[in-house]
Tab-separated table of C-alpha atoms in Angstrom:
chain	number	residue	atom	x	y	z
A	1	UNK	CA	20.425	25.572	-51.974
A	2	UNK	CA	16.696	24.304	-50.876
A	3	UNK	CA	18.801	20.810	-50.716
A	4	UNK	CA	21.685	22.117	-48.169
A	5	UNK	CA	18.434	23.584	-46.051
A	6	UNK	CA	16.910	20.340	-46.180
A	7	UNK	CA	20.024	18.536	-45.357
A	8	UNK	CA	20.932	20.699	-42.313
A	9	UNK	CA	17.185	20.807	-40.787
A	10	UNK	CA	17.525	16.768	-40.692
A	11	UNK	CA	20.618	16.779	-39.409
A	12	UNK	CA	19.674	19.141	-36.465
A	13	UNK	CA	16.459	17.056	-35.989
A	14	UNK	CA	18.632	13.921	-36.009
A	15	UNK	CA	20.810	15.582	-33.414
A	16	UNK	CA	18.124	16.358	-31.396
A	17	UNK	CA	16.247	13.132	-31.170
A	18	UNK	CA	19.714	11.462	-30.515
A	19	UNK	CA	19.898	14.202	-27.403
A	20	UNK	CA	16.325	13.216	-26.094
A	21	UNK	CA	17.313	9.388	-26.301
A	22	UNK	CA	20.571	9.637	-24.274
A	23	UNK	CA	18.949	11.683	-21.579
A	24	UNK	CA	15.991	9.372	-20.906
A	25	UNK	CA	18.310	6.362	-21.384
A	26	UNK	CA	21.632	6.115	-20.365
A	27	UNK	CA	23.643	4.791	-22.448
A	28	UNK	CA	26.758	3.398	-19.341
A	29	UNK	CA	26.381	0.332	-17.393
A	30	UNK	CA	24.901	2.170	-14.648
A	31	UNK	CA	21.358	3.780	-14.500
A	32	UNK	CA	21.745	7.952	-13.537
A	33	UNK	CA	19.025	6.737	-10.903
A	34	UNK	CA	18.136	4.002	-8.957
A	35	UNK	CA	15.126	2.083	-8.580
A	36	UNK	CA	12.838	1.322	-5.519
A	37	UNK	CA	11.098	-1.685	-4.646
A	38	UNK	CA	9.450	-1.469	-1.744
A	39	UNK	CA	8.056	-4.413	0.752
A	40	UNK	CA	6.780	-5.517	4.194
A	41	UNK	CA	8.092	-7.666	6.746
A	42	UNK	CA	7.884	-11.341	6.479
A	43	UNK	CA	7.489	-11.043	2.585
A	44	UNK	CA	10.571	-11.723	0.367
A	45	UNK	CA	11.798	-8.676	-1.673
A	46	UNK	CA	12.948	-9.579	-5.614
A	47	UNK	CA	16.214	-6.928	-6.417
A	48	UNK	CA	17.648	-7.695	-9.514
A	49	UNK	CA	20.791	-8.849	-7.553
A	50	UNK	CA	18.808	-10.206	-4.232
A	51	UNK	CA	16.290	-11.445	-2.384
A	52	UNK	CA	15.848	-9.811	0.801
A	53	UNK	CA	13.403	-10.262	3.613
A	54	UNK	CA	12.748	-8.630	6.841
A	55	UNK	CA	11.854	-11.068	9.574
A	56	UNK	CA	11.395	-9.203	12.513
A	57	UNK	CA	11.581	-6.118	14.051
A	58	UNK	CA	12.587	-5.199	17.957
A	59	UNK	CA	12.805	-1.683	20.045
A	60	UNK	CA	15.022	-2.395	23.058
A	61	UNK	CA	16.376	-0.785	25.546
A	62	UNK	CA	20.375	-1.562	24.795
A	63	UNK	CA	22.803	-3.878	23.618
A	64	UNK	CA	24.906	-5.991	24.795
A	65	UNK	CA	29.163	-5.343	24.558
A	66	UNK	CA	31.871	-6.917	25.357
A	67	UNK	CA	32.394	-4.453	28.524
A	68	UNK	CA	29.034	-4.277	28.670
A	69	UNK	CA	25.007	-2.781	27.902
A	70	UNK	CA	25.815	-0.213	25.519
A	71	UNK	CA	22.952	2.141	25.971
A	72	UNK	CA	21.097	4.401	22.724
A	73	UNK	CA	20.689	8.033	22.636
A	74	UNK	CA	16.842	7.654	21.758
A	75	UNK	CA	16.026	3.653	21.915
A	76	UNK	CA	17.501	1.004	19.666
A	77	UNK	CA	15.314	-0.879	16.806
A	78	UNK	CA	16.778	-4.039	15.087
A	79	UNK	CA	16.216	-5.293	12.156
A	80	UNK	CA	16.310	-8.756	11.586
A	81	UNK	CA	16.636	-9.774	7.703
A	82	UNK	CA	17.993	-12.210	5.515
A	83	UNK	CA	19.863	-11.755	2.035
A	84	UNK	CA	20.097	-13.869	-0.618
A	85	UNK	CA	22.316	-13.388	-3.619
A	86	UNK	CA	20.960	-14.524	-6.890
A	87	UNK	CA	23.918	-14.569	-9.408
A	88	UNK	CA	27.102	-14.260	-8.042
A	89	UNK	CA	28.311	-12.992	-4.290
A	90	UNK	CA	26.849	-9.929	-3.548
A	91	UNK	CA	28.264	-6.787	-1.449
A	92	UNK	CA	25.329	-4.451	0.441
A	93	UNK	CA	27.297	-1.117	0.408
A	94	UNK	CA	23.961	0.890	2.207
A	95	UNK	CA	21.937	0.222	4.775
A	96	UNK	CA	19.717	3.083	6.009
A	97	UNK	CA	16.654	3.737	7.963
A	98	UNK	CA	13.957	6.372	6.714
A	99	UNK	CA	12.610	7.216	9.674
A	100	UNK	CA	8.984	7.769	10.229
A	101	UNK	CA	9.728	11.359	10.742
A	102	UNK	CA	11.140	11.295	7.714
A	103	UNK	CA	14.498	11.555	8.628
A	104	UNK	CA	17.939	9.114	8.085
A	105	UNK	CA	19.388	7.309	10.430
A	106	UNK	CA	22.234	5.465	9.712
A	107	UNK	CA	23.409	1.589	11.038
A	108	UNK	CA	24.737	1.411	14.363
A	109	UNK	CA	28.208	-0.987	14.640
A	110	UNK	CA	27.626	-1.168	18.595
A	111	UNK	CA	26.809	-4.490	20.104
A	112	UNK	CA	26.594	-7.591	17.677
A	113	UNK	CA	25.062	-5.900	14.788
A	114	UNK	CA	25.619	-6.332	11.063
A	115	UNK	CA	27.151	-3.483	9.214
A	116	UNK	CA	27.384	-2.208	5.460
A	117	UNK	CA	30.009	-3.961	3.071
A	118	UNK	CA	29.569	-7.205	4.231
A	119	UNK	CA	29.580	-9.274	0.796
A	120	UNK	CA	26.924	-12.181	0.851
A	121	UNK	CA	27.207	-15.931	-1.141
A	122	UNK	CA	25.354	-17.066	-3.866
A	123	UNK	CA	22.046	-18.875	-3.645
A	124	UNK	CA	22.151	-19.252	0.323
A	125	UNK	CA	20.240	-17.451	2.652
A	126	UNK	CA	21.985	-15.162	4.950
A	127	UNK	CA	21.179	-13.843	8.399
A	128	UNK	CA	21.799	-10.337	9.151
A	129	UNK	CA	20.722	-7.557	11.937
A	130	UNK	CA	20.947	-4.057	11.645
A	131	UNK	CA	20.549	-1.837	14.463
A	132	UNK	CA	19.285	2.119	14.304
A	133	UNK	CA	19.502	4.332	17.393
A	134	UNK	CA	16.771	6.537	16.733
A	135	UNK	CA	14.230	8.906	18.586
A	136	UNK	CA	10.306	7.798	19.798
A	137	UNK	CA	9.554	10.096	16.677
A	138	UNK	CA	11.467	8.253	13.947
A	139	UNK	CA	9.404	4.720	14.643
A	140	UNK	CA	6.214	4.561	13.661
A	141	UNK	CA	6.120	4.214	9.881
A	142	UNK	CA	9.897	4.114	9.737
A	143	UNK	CA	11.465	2.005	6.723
A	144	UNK	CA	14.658	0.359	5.985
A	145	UNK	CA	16.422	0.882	2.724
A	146	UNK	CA	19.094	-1.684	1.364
A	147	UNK	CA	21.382	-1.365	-1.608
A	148	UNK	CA	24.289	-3.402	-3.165
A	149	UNK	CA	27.745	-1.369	-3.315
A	150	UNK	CA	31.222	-0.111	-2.114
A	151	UNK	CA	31.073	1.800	1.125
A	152	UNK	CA	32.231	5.023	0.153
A	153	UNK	CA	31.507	5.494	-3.025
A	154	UNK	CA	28.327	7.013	-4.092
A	155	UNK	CA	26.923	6.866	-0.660
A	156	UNK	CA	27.727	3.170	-0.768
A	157	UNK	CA	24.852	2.649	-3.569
A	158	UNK	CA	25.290	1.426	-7.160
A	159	UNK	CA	22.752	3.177	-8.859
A	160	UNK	CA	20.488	-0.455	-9.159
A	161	UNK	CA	17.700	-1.848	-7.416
A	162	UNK	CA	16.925	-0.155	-3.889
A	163	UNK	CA	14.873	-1.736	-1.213
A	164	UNK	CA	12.653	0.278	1.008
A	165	UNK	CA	10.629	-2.317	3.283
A	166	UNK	CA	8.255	-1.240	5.458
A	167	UNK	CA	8.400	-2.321	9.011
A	168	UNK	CA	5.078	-1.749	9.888
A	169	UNK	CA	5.025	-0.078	13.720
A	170	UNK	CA	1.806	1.143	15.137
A	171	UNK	CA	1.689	3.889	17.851
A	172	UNK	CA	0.979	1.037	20.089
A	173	UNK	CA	4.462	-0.879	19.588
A	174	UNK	CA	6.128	2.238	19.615
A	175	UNK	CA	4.476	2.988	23.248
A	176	UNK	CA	5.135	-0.656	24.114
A	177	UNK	CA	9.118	-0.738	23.004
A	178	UNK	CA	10.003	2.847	24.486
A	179	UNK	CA	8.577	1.284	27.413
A	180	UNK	CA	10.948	-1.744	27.517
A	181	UNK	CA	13.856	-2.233	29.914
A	182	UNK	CA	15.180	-5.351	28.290
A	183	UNK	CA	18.151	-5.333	25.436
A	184	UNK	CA	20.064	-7.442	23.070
A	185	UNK	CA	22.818	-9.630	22.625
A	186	UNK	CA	25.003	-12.511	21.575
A	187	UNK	CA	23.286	-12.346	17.756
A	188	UNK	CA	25.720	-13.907	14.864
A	189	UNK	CA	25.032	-13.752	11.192
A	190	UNK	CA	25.060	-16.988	9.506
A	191	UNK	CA	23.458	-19.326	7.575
A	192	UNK	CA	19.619	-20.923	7.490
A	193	UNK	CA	20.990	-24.001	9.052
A	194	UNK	CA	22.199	-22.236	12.454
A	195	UNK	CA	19.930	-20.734	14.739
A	196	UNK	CA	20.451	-17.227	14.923
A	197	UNK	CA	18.406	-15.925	18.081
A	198	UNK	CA	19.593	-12.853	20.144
A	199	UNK	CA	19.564	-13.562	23.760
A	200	UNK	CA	17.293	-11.133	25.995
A	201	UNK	CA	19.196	-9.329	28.542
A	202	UNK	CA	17.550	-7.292	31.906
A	203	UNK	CA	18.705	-3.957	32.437
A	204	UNK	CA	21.702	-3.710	34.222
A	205	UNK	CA	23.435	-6.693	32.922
A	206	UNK	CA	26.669	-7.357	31.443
């Protein structure tokens, strides 16, 4: 009998520890939460899948179309960045902006501006610019957050490394960009090798 007791209380303790494992580690392919590694511009960011870097950051006043300056509810801010894929091609399936006023904003498509889903070769650096409409609120201390995936599943995130890079406006470039009456346009992703500059438009153009 005192055997059977001792038998069963090891067997629920075994049970138990077994539980407290699997909960603090999963045991799938994919973590139950991802992890953030967070950055500044002009300083490469190590994900276990990429290297990304934010190389500049701009507040305009629109972008430029096709059939013209499309213009933002609030202003526009662009986010110039390049992506890197370390071991095999790599799709971004988010792209988000945490705005200052702590807040979401999601990628604009308007204009020339990278989107979500895009899938990104191995080993060479890639230019990219994502574009936020967003209110005078949502820019100072505002953040953008990157994460490999498949649009539409899982909020386009695959539970792995997230980035969340600071872009570092003061009150005094947020004054300064709501202020601006110039815009954005003609900007291509590409390679290292080409030069990727947006062209400055004046209000009014097309």
């Amino acid at each position: 009998m005192r055997r059977s007791v001792t038998l069963a209380v090891a067997l629920i303790a075994a049970m138990a520890l077994g539980r407290a494992i699997t909960d603090h580690l999963p045991i799938g392919n994919v973590s139950s939460r991802p992890f953030v590694r967070t950055g500044r511009v002009d300083h490469a960011l190590s994900l276990r899948y990429a290297d990304v870097k934010v190389t500049d950051v701009r507040v305009v006043a629109f972008l430029g179309t096709p059939s013209g300056a499309a213009a933002p509810a609030g202003r526009f801010l662009a986010v110039y960045a390049t992506i890197t894929a370390k071991r095999q091609p790599q799709q971004v399936g988010y792209v988000g902006l945490l705005g200052g006023d702590g807040r979401p904003y999601a990628v604009t498509s308007r204009g020339s501006c990278s989107v979500p889903g895009a899938f990104y070769p191995t080993g060479l650096r890639y230019h990219v610019m994502y574009c936020f409409d967003v209110p005078k609120r949502a820019l100072e201390g505002s953040r953008l957050e990157l994460s490999q995936g498949v649009p539409g599943q899982g909020g386009g995130q695959a539970r792995d490394d997230v980035a969340r890079i600071a872009l570092g406006l003061s009150r005094a470039d947020v004054t300064k960009g709501w202020a601006t009456t110039t815009g954005l346009d003609g900007f291509s992703g590409g390679f290292e090798t080409a030069d990727q500059k947006s062209l400055t438009l004046t209000e009014g153009s097309s």
